[in-house]
Amino acid sequence: MNFNLIAKLPHVGTSIFTKMTMLANEEQALNLSQGFPDFETDPKLVQLVSAAMEKGHNQYAPMIGAQSLRETIVNKYKKVYAVDIDPTEELTVTAGGTQAIFTAIATVVGAGDEVIIFEPAYDSYAPTIELFGGKVIPVRLLAPDFQIDWDYVATLINEKTRLVIINNPNNPTGKVLGKEDLNKLGKLLAGTNTLLLSDEVYEHLVFDGVSPQSVLSIPSLRERSFVVASFGKLLHTTGWKIGYCVVPVLLMREFRKIHQFNVFSVNTPMQIAIAEYLKDIAYVESLAGFFAKKRDLLKNGLVQSRFKILPCEGTYFLNLDYSAISQEKEFDFACYLTKHYKIATIPLSAFYKQATDQQVLRVCFAKQDATLLKAVAILNEI
């Protein structure tokens, strides 16, 4: 029996991350494919979660998030970006960044609406847009610099353009949009009804003197923007699935209508613990240096390899051009490396709506130094 089932996402199958991780497990390969740390979070943070449970914080948190955590988030934006946020009207704690993205798209996108995304793009954007009847308008950015032609983007904006989605810093390219790019985007959207979704989950993972950027610091963008962030990337706790969304009052009211019937509220003791842990802003400021050292350990170790290392300004991903080694398609070559060299990577082509093979693989360097040194030894053999 098929129960007259009509697939909501007929073209969507198993994600590339699941495929490569399954293959890595089968082959007992070093897994640099999925974006998660293989080191533990700070024991102090874990102790704070236990303490919150012991103090009785085990029931539903407020729908918009625990007050102490919202105040901590507001304090961070004030110190890092000199931006004021209303903790009650403009901020909602969510079950991870992806849930916030899903809810924001659900809030504003309907049948026939067009949504501009920049590829290579995080894989949740396109299917969520399509789920709510929107049409994905992809802007393909190519290696090695993944530069945006804003004049071209301007030609795509019309009365049907409901939303533009940016990811800054960008997964998987590691590129950071600076103030100049954000100001250009602000000028493009000025005078239109087009909204912006800014996925800023890697905001503090920026290197080489690059400053964290948020569209909240651009007045012309703030008034029309959903800003999404995640504690998973910030605290090395991807399994906790806690993030948040910042958006102007009118849009937040609509966002919460959907949020309350989707998740309603988020893990209470973890919210309380995170609020306490992040009172010290020095932790946030230390992240760039922490991950820069890991990037450089991997990058410097591959200088003599046959891979060409693409620029990485932010995130915890590095892209490797293997065109001097093989002309195989990216997925095939990634599988080959997993089976024959016991190292799992992600083909960059997986982040494009239409196949775009550039002989580039993405690797995650949010790993223990010993893991990265092992990866360097393997990759130098190829």
mmCIF file of C-alpha atoms in Angstrom:
data_model
loop_
_atom_site.group_PDB
_atom_site.id
_atom_site.type_symbol
_atom_site.label_atom_id
_atom_site.label_comp_id
_atom_site.label_asym_id
_atom_site.label_seq_id
_atom_site.Cartn_x
_atom_site.Cartn_y
_atom_site.Cartn_z
ATOM 1 C CA MET A 1 0.000 0.000 0.000
ATOM 2 C CA ASN A 2 1.177 3.537 -0.711
ATOM 3 C CA PHE A 3 -1.585 5.295 1.301
ATOM 4 C CA ASN A 4 -1.848 7.851 -1.545
ATOM 5 C CA LEU A 5 1.280 9.428 -0.110
ATOM 6 C CA ILE A 6 2.503 12.512 -1.953
ATOM 7 C CA ALA A 7 6.076 13.411 -1.058
ATOM 8 C CA LYS A 8 6.461 16.987 0.153
ATOM 9 C CA LEU A 9 10.141 16.936 -0.884
ATOM 10 C CA PRO A 10 10.264 14.399 -3.745
ATOM 11 C CA HIS A 11 13.814 15.251 -4.785
ATOM 12 C CA VAL A 12 15.319 15.057 -1.306
ATOM 13 C CA GLY A 13 17.153 11.914 -0.212
ATOM 14 C CA THR A 14 19.727 11.039 2.414
ATOM 15 C CA SER A 15 22.045 13.983 3.082
ATOM 16 C CA ILE A 16 25.663 13.903 1.948
ATOM 17 C CA PHE A 17 26.737 14.227 5.590
ATOM 18 C CA THR A 18 24.910 11.042 6.554
ATOM 19 C CA LYS A 19 26.238 9.207 3.493
ATOM 20 C CA MET A 20 29.859 10.132 4.119
ATOM 21 C CA THR A 21 29.659 9.437 7.850
ATOM 22 C CA MET A 22 28.099 6.024 7.203
ATOM 23 C CA LEU A 23 30.856 5.255 4.720
ATOM 24 C CA ALA A 24 33.486 6.486 7.169
ATOM 25 C CA ASN A 25 32.077 4.176 9.837
ATOM 26 C CA GLU A 26 31.990 1.216 7.452
ATOM 27 C CA GLU A 27 35.589 1.818 6.414
ATOM 28 C CA GLN A 28 36.759 2.817 9.898
ATOM 29 C CA ALA A 29 38.052 6.003 8.312
ATOM 30 C CA LEU A 30 39.107 9.264 9.922
ATOM 31 C CA ASN A 31 35.970 11.414 9.687
ATOM 32 C CA LEU A 32 36.587 15.025 8.647
ATOM 33 C CA SER A 33 33.244 15.197 6.841
ATOM 34 C CA GLN A 34 30.679 16.260 9.440
ATOM 35 C CA GLY A 35 31.097 19.595 11.189
ATOM 36 C CA PHE A 36 31.389 18.612 14.814
ATOM 37 C CA PRO A 37 34.293 18.606 17.312
ATOM 38 C CA ASP A 38 35.885 15.362 18.438
ATOM 39 C CA PHE A 39 36.985 17.041 21.684
ATOM 40 C CA GLU A 40 34.908 17.589 24.803
ATOM 41 C CA THR A 41 33.244 20.806 25.867
ATOM 42 C CA ASP A 42 34.479 22.605 28.963
ATOM 43 C CA PRO A 43 33.778 20.469 32.090
ATOM 44 C CA LYS A 44 32.793 23.679 33.865
ATOM 45 C CA LEU A 45 29.873 24.086 31.468
ATOM 46 C CA VAL A 46 28.770 20.497 32.004
ATOM 47 C CA GLN A 47 28.901 21.071 35.767
ATOM 48 C CA LEU A 48 26.740 24.159 35.369
ATOM 49 C CA VAL A 49 24.097 22.062 33.569
ATOM 50 C CA SER A 50 24.117 19.552 36.437
ATOM 51 C CA ALA A 51 23.876 22.359 38.963
ATOM 52 C CA ALA A 52 20.891 23.842 37.130
ATOM 53 C CA MET A 53 19.133 20.473 37.243
ATOM 54 C CA GLU A 54 19.871 20.086 40.926
ATOM 55 C CA LYS A 55 18.439 23.536 41.560
ATOM 56 C CA GLY A 56 15.146 22.445 39.996
ATOM 57 C CA HIS A 57 15.359 23.989 36.502
ATOM 58 C CA ASN A 58 13.730 20.948 34.936
ATOM 59 C CA GLN A 59 10.352 22.200 33.685
ATOM 60 C CA TYR A 60 9.359 24.214 30.626
ATOM 61 C CA ALA A 61 11.317 27.367 30.019
ATOM 62 C CA PRO A 62 9.386 30.426 28.828
ATOM 63 C CA MET A 63 8.437 30.096 25.151
ATOM 64 C CA ILE A 64 10.762 32.958 24.197
ATOM 65 C CA GLY A 65 13.674 31.559 26.222
ATOM 66 C CA ALA A 66 15.011 31.739 29.760
ATOM 67 C CA GLN A 67 15.329 35.355 30.864
ATOM 68 C CA SER A 68 18.910 34.935 32.092
ATOM 69 C CA LEU A 69 20.034 33.574 28.722
ATOM 70 C CA ARG A 70 18.273 36.304 26.782
ATOM 71 C CA GLU A 71 19.979 38.913 28.945
ATOM 72 C CA THR A 72 23.362 37.247 28.363
ATOM 73 C CA ILE A 73 22.791 37.296 24.582
ATOM 74 C CA VAL A 74 21.797 40.960 24.683
ATOM 75 C CA ASN A 75 24.938 41.757 26.662
ATOM 76 C CA LYS A 76 27.095 40.005 24.066
ATOM 77 C CA TYR A 77 25.652 42.033 21.198
ATOM 78 C CA LYS A 78 26.156 45.230 23.174
ATOM 79 C CA LYS A 79 29.828 44.459 23.872
ATOM 80 C CA VAL A 80 30.781 42.932 20.499
ATOM 81 C CA TYR A 81 28.714 45.016 18.073
ATOM 82 C CA ALA A 82 27.572 48.029 20.139
ATOM 83 C CA VAL A 83 24.007 47.048 19.242
ATOM 84 C CA ASP A 84 20.983 47.222 21.577
ATOM 85 C CA ILE A 85 18.427 44.391 21.432
ATOM 86 C CA ASP A 86 15.161 44.172 23.336
ATOM 87 C CA PRO A 87 15.426 40.827 25.186
ATOM 88 C CA THR A 88 11.644 40.456 25.396
ATOM 89 C CA GLU A 89 10.419 41.667 22.016
ATOM 90 C CA GLU A 90 13.266 40.953 19.572
ATOM 91 C CA LEU A 91 14.861 37.697 20.733
ATOM 92 C CA THR A 92 13.709 34.062 20.860
ATOM 93 C CA VAL A 93 15.751 31.036 21.950
ATOM 94 C CA THR A 94 15.362 28.103 19.536
ATOM 95 C CA ALA A 95 16.200 24.396 19.309
ATOM 96 C CA GLY A 96 19.377 25.049 17.348
ATOM 97 C CA GLY A 97 20.197 27.312 14.441
ATOM 98 C CA THR A 98 18.493 25.100 11.848
ATOM 99 C CA GLN A 99 15.160 25.277 13.667
ATOM 100 C CA ALA A 100 15.445 29.058 13.734
ATOM 101 C CA ILE A 101 16.164 29.068 9.987
ATOM 102 C CA PHE A 102 13.199 26.766 9.318
ATOM 103 C CA THR A 103 10.876 28.917 11.413
ATOM 104 C CA ALA A 104 12.036 32.168 9.794
ATOM 105 C CA ILE A 105 11.433 30.776 6.308
ATOM 106 C CA ALA A 106 8.057 29.388 7.385
ATOM 107 C CA THR A 107 7.152 32.818 8.756
ATOM 108 C CA VAL A 108 7.560 34.761 5.523
ATOM 109 C CA VAL A 109 7.756 32.460 2.488
ATOM 110 C CA GLY A 110 4.628 31.318 0.664
ATOM 111 C CA ALA A 111 3.577 29.897 -2.681
ATOM 112 C CA GLY A 112 5.244 31.675 -5.597
ATOM 113 C CA ASP A 113 7.693 33.679 -3.495
ATOM 114 C CA GLU A 114 11.269 33.792 -4.726
ATOM 115 C CA VAL A 115 14.201 33.359 -2.355
ATOM 116 C CA ILE A 116 17.768 34.185 -3.336
ATOM 117 C CA ILE A 117 20.467 31.963 -1.865
ATOM 118 C CA PHE A 118 24.208 31.983 -2.466
ATOM 119 C CA GLU A 119 25.772 28.653 -3.397
ATOM 120 C CA PRO A 120 27.578 26.674 -2.176
ATOM 121 C CA ALA A 121 24.940 26.853 0.564
ATOM 122 C CA TYR A 122 24.034 25.048 3.776
ATOM 123 C CA ASP A 123 21.787 22.188 2.726
ATOM 124 C CA SER A 124 18.699 23.109 4.790
ATOM 125 C CA TYR A 125 17.906 26.339 2.918
ATOM 126 C CA ALA A 126 16.583 25.062 -0.422
ATOM 127 C CA PRO A 127 14.327 22.228 0.813
ATOM 128 C CA THR A 128 12.772 24.445 3.488
ATOM 129 C CA ILE A 129 12.016 27.132 0.908
ATOM 130 C CA GLU A 130 10.429 24.544 -1.383
ATOM 131 C CA LEU A 131 8.451 22.988 1.477
ATOM 132 C CA PHE A 132 6.555 26.268 1.881
ATOM 133 C CA GLY A 133 5.971 26.753 -1.833
ATOM 134 C CA GLY A 134 8.832 29.144 -2.522
ATOM 135 C CA LYS A 135 11.131 29.130 -5.531
ATOM 136 C CA VAL A 136 14.877 28.946 -4.956
ATOM 137 C CA ILE A 137 16.905 31.458 -6.980
ATOM 138 C CA PRO A 138 20.508 30.259 -6.616
ATOM 139 C CA VAL A 139 23.503 32.521 -7.176
ATOM 140 C CA ARG A 140 26.456 30.267 -7.962
ATOM 141 C CA LEU A 141 29.764 31.357 -6.461
ATOM 142 C CA LEU A 142 32.877 29.592 -7.677
ATOM 143 C CA ALA A 143 36.271 28.656 -6.270
ATOM 144 C CA PRO A 144 38.773 29.861 -5.381
ATOM 145 C CA ASP A 145 37.449 33.218 -4.085
ATOM 146 C CA PHE A 146 33.632 32.695 -4.146
ATOM 147 C CA GLN A 147 33.193 36.417 -4.829
ATOM 148 C CA ILE A 148 29.663 37.870 -5.049
ATOM 149 C CA ASP A 149 28.797 40.024 -8.070
ATOM 150 C CA TRP A 150 26.302 42.367 -6.450
ATOM 151 C CA ASP A 151 25.394 43.951 -9.810
ATOM 152 C CA TYR A 152 24.239 40.516 -10.965
ATOM 153 C CA VAL A 153 22.314 39.964 -7.734
ATOM 154 C CA ALA A 154 20.521 43.279 -8.355
ATOM 155 C CA THR A 155 19.124 41.878 -11.616
ATOM 156 C CA LEU A 156 17.461 39.021 -9.704
ATOM 157 C CA ILE A 157 15.510 41.176 -7.264
ATOM 158 C CA ASN A 158 11.917 41.844 -8.293
ATOM 159 C CA GLU A 159 8.444 42.110 -6.785
ATOM 160 C CA LYS A 160 8.399 38.322 -6.163
ATOM 161 C CA THR A 161 11.659 38.343 -4.185
ATOM 162 C CA ARG A 162 10.499 37.681 -0.637
ATOM 163 C CA LEU A 163 13.769 36.771 1.016
ATOM 164 C CA VAL A 164 17.542 36.775 0.571
ATOM 165 C CA ILE A 165 19.596 34.308 2.627
ATOM 166 C CA ILE A 166 23.252 34.850 3.492
ATOM 167 C CA ASN A 167 25.557 32.739 5.649
ATOM 168 C CA ASN A 168 28.343 34.809 7.195
ATOM 169 C CA PRO A 169 30.951 33.421 7.762
ATOM 170 C CA ASN A 170 30.036 30.936 5.074
ATOM 171 C CA ASN A 171 29.860 27.179 5.403
ATOM 172 C CA PRO A 172 31.378 25.580 3.341
ATOM 173 C CA THR A 173 33.625 28.206 1.712
ATOM 174 C CA GLY A 174 35.091 29.854 4.823
ATOM 175 C CA LYS A 175 34.500 33.267 3.224
ATOM 176 C CA VAL A 176 33.540 36.283 5.358
ATOM 177 C CA LEU A 177 31.396 39.129 4.020
ATOM 178 C CA GLY A 178 32.780 42.416 5.324
ATOM 179 C CA LYS A 179 31.106 45.757 5.932
ATOM 180 C CA GLU A 180 31.513 46.746 2.267
ATOM 181 C CA ASP A 181 29.578 43.697 1.064
ATOM 182 C CA LEU A 182 26.879 44.149 3.687
ATOM 183 C CA ASN A 183 26.468 47.822 2.804
ATOM 184 C CA LYS A 184 26.083 46.899 -0.873
ATOM 185 C CA LEU A 185 23.398 44.402 0.075
ATOM 186 C CA GLY A 186 21.686 47.051 2.176
ATOM 187 C CA LYS A 187 21.541 49.403 -0.817
ATOM 188 C CA LEU A 188 20.122 46.640 -3.032
ATOM 189 C CA LEU A 189 17.289 45.912 -0.599
ATOM 190 C CA ALA A 190 16.500 49.530 0.306
ATOM 191 C CA GLY A 191 13.044 50.537 -0.873
ATOM 192 C CA THR A 192 11.954 46.939 -1.484
ATOM 193 C CA ASN A 193 9.750 44.556 0.513
ATOM 194 C CA THR A 194 12.458 41.908 0.414
ATOM 195 C CA LEU A 195 13.542 40.516 3.778
ATOM 196 C CA LEU A 196 16.917 39.105 4.802
ATOM 197 C CA LEU A 197 17.834 35.944 6.691
ATOM 198 C CA SER A 198 21.402 36.173 7.983
ATOM 199 C CA ASP A 199 22.771 32.850 9.214
ATOM 200 C CA GLU A 200 25.547 33.921 11.588
ATOM 201 C CA VAL A 201 26.218 30.691 13.468
ATOM 202 C CA TYR A 202 29.991 30.965 12.862
ATOM 203 C CA GLU A 203 30.144 34.702 13.669
ATOM 204 C CA HIS A 204 33.003 34.461 16.185
ATOM 205 C CA LEU A 205 35.109 31.977 14.209
ATOM 206 C CA VAL A 206 36.994 34.527 12.099
ATOM 207 C CA PHE A 207 40.742 34.681 11.494
ATOM 208 C CA ASP A 208 43.704 36.807 10.447
ATOM 209 C CA GLY A 209 42.447 40.023 11.981
ATOM 210 C CA VAL A 210 38.982 39.766 10.422
ATOM 211 C CA SER A 211 36.325 41.232 12.731
ATOM 212 C CA PRO A 212 33.018 39.504 13.503
ATOM 213 C CA GLN A 213 30.214 40.943 11.387
ATOM 214 C CA SER A 214 26.477 41.089 11.942
ATOM 215 C CA VAL A 215 23.792 42.666 9.795
ATOM 216 C CA LEU A 216 22.398 44.030 13.064
ATOM 217 C CA SER A 217 25.110 46.690 12.903
ATOM 218 C CA ILE A 218 23.818 47.901 9.487
ATOM 219 C CA PRO A 219 20.631 49.945 10.194
ATOM 220 C CA SER A 220 19.209 49.480 6.684
ATOM 221 C CA LEU A 221 19.533 45.705 7.064
ATOM 222 C CA ARG A 222 18.562 45.340 10.704
ATOM 223 C CA GLU A 223 15.043 46.620 10.049
ATOM 224 C CA ARG A 224 14.366 43.733 7.643
ATOM 225 C CA SER A 225 16.562 40.918 8.985
ATOM 226 C CA PHE A 226 16.184 37.615 10.777
ATOM 227 C CA VAL A 227 19.573 36.936 12.423
ATOM 228 C CA VAL A 228 20.239 33.341 13.447
ATOM 229 C CA ALA A 229 23.027 32.148 15.755
ATOM 230 C CA SER A 230 23.930 28.900 17.526
ATOM 231 C CA PHE A 231 25.514 27.852 20.795
ATOM 232 C CA GLY A 232 26.522 24.529 19.260
ATOM 233 C CA LYS A 233 29.318 26.185 17.298
ATOM 234 C CA LEU A 234 30.140 28.594 20.105
ATOM 235 C CA LEU A 235 30.479 26.068 22.923
ATOM 236 C CA HIS A 236 31.535 22.890 21.056
ATOM 237 C CA THR A 237 28.134 21.405 21.935
ATOM 238 C CA THR A 238 26.489 20.604 18.599
ATOM 239 C CA GLY A 239 24.380 17.887 20.238
ATOM 240 C CA TRP A 240 22.657 20.327 22.573
ATOM 241 C CA LYS A 241 20.802 22.003 19.695
ATOM 242 C CA ILE A 242 20.308 25.441 21.233
ATOM 243 C CA GLY A 243 20.353 28.629 19.171
ATOM 244 C CA TYR A 244 18.358 31.817 18.835
ATOM 245 C CA CYS A 245 16.859 34.325 16.443
ATOM 246 C CA VAL A 246 16.992 38.131 16.614
ATOM 247 C CA VAL A 247 14.476 40.051 14.512
ATOM 248 C CA PRO A 248 12.465 43.317 14.709
ATOM 249 C CA VAL A 249 9.296 43.274 16.806
ATOM 250 C CA LEU A 250 6.716 43.006 14.007
ATOM 251 C CA LEU A 251 8.470 40.050 12.390
ATOM 252 C CA MET A 252 9.210 38.412 15.738
ATOM 253 C CA ARG A 253 5.520 38.327 16.596
ATOM 254 C CA GLU A 254 4.896 36.267 13.451
ATOM 255 C CA PHE A 255 8.000 34.125 14.048
ATOM 256 C CA ARG A 256 6.761 33.185 17.529
ATOM 257 C CA LYS A 257 3.348 32.143 16.229
ATOM 258 C CA ILE A 258 5.082 29.319 14.371
ATOM 259 C CA HIS A 259 7.784 28.664 16.970
ATOM 260 C CA GLN A 260 5.205 28.031 19.715
ATOM 261 C CA PHE A 261 3.496 25.251 17.752
ATOM 262 C CA ASN A 262 6.751 23.718 16.546
ATOM 263 C CA VAL A 263 9.095 23.556 19.538
ATOM 264 C CA PHE A 264 7.428 25.914 22.041
ATOM 265 C CA SER A 265 10.365 25.966 24.457
ATOM 266 C CA VAL A 266 13.955 24.765 24.628
ATOM 267 C CA ASN A 267 16.016 22.706 27.108
ATOM 268 C CA THR A 268 15.762 24.574 30.416
ATOM 269 C CA PRO A 269 18.856 23.533 32.444
ATOM 270 C CA MET A 270 21.126 24.039 29.446
ATOM 271 C CA GLN A 271 19.787 27.556 28.920
ATOM 272 C CA ILE A 272 20.445 28.399 32.570
ATOM 273 C CA ALA A 273 23.959 26.930 32.386
ATOM 274 C CA ILE A 274 24.878 28.718 29.159
ATOM 275 C CA ALA A 275 23.685 32.027 30.582
ATOM 276 C CA GLU A 276 25.999 31.622 33.554
ATOM 277 C CA TYR A 277 28.931 30.370 31.487
ATOM 278 C CA LEU A 278 28.845 33.218 28.968
ATOM 279 C CA LYS A 279 28.785 35.992 31.521
ATOM 280 C CA ASP A 280 32.520 36.130 30.840
ATOM 281 C CA ILE A 281 32.748 37.602 27.325
ATOM 282 C CA ALA A 282 36.446 36.656 27.221
ATOM 283 C CA TYR A 283 35.429 33.121 26.236
ATOM 284 C CA VAL A 284 33.726 34.377 23.082
ATOM 285 C CA GLU A 285 36.745 36.516 22.230
ATOM 286 C CA SER A 286 39.093 33.521 22.608
ATOM 287 C CA LEU A 287 37.395 31.365 19.973
ATOM 288 C CA ALA A 288 39.049 32.955 16.941
ATOM 289 C CA GLY A 289 42.540 32.231 18.221
ATOM 290 C CA PHE A 290 41.590 28.713 19.312
ATOM 291 C CA PHE A 291 40.334 27.694 15.869
ATOM 292 C CA ALA A 292 42.967 29.686 13.959
ATOM 293 C CA LYS A 293 45.626 27.446 15.522
ATOM 294 C CA LYS A 294 43.780 24.347 14.354
ATOM 295 C CA ARG A 295 43.307 25.739 10.864
ATOM 296 C CA ASP A 296 46.999 26.578 10.657
ATOM 297 C CA LEU A 297 48.041 23.155 11.952
ATOM 298 C CA LEU A 298 46.136 21.522 9.096
ATOM 299 C CA LYS A 299 46.991 24.179 6.509
ATOM 300 C CA ASN A 300 50.726 24.296 7.245
ATOM 301 C CA GLY A 301 50.917 20.522 7.359
ATOM 302 C CA LEU A 302 49.625 20.302 3.791
ATOM 303 C CA VAL A 303 51.945 22.862 2.186
ATOM 304 C CA GLN A 304 54.017 20.110 0.574
ATOM 305 C CA SER A 305 50.991 18.008 -0.431
ATOM 306 C CA ARG A 306 49.456 17.861 -3.911
ATOM 307 C CA PHE A 307 46.330 19.623 -2.655
ATOM 308 C CA LYS A 308 45.819 23.338 -3.269
ATOM 309 C CA ILE A 309 44.532 24.974 -0.092
ATOM 310 C CA LEU A 310 41.764 27.531 -0.664
ATOM 311 C CA PRO A 311 41.456 30.663 1.524
ATOM 312 C CA CYS A 312 39.699 30.265 4.870
ATOM 313 C CA GLU A 313 38.701 33.510 6.633
ATOM 314 C CA GLY A 314 36.217 31.916 9.030
ATOM 315 C CA THR A 315 34.195 28.840 10.183
ATOM 316 C CA TYR A 316 35.985 25.585 10.997
ATOM 317 C CA PHE A 317 36.140 24.245 7.454
ATOM 318 C CA LEU A 318 39.011 24.201 4.974
ATOM 319 C CA ASN A 319 38.597 23.485 1.256
ATOM 320 C CA LEU A 320 41.125 21.451 -0.687
ATOM 321 C CA ASP A 321 41.476 21.586 -4.486
ATOM 322 C CA TYR A 322 42.574 18.159 -5.758
ATOM 323 C CA SER A 323 42.721 19.021 -9.484
ATOM 324 C CA ALA A 324 46.469 18.285 -9.541
ATOM 325 C CA ILE A 325 45.699 14.753 -8.310
ATOM 326 C CA SER A 326 42.553 13.686 -10.151
ATOM 327 C CA GLN A 327 39.801 14.884 -12.478
ATOM 328 C CA GLU A 328 37.237 12.551 -10.916
ATOM 329 C CA LYS A 329 33.930 14.016 -9.853
ATOM 330 C CA GLU A 330 33.936 15.231 -6.266
ATOM 331 C CA PHE A 331 31.577 12.616 -4.819
ATOM 332 C CA ASP A 332 33.446 9.780 -6.514
ATOM 333 C CA PHE A 333 36.807 11.077 -5.344
ATOM 334 C CA ALA A 334 35.529 11.587 -1.786
ATOM 335 C CA CYS A 335 34.341 7.968 -1.730
ATOM 336 C CA TYR A 336 37.672 6.823 -3.171
ATOM 337 C CA LEU A 337 39.617 8.606 -0.417
ATOM 338 C CA THR A 338 37.338 7.133 2.248
ATOM 339 C CA LYS A 339 37.747 3.575 0.967
ATOM 340 C CA HIS A 340 41.397 3.584 -0.067
ATOM 341 C CA TYR A 341 43.006 6.157 2.233
ATOM 342 C CA LYS A 342 40.597 5.896 5.173
ATOM 343 C CA ILE A 343 39.781 9.597 5.385
ATOM 344 C CA ALA A 344 36.259 11.030 4.903
ATOM 345 C CA THR A 345 35.597 14.462 3.391
ATOM 346 C CA ILE A 346 32.624 16.271 1.838
ATOM 347 C CA PRO A 347 32.360 17.084 -1.888
ATOM 348 C CA LEU A 348 31.762 20.804 -2.371
ATOM 349 C CA SER A 349 29.309 19.979 -5.174
ATOM 350 C CA ALA A 350 26.851 18.762 -2.513
ATOM 351 C CA PHE A 351 26.261 22.395 -1.550
ATOM 352 C CA TYR A 352 24.970 23.380 -5.016
ATOM 353 C CA LYS A 353 21.427 22.842 -6.309
ATOM 354 C CA GLN A 354 22.818 21.706 -9.663
ATOM 355 C CA ALA A 355 25.951 19.574 -9.893
ATOM 356 C CA THR A 356 29.010 21.832 -9.947
ATOM 357 C CA ASP A 357 32.218 19.814 -9.888
ATOM 358 C CA GLN A 358 35.310 21.939 -9.259
ATOM 359 C CA GLN A 359 37.560 19.209 -7.807
ATOM 360 C CA VAL A 360 37.182 20.644 -4.305
ATOM 361 C CA LEU A 361 36.594 18.827 -1.000
ATOM 362 C CA ARG A 362 35.611 20.313 2.368
ATOM 363 C CA VAL A 363 37.280 19.140 5.561
ATOM 364 C CA CYS A 364 36.457 20.029 9.163
ATOM 365 C CA PHE A 365 39.303 21.135 11.430
ATOM 366 C CA ALA A 366 37.269 21.306 14.664
ATOM 367 C CA LYS A 367 39.259 18.309 15.835
ATOM 368 C CA GLN A 368 41.888 17.366 18.391
ATOM 369 C CA ASP A 369 45.421 18.215 17.291
ATOM 370 C CA ALA A 370 46.212 14.479 17.201
ATOM 371 C CA THR A 371 43.325 13.946 14.756
ATOM 372 C CA LEU A 372 44.545 16.787 12.535
ATOM 373 C CA LEU A 373 48.115 15.464 12.534
ATOM 374 C CA LYS A 374 46.826 12.062 11.511
ATOM 375 C CA ALA A 375 44.815 13.710 8.721
ATOM 376 C CA VAL A 376 47.916 15.582 7.541
ATOM 377 C CA ALA A 377 49.879 12.319 7.365
ATOM 378 C CA ILE A 378 47.146 10.664 5.269
ATOM 379 C CA LEU A 379 46.572 13.604 2.918
ATOM 380 C CA ASN A 380 50.279 13.994 2.258
ATOM 381 C CA GLU A 381 50.357 10.427 0.958
ATOM 382 C CA ILE A 382 47.756 11.089 -1.722
#
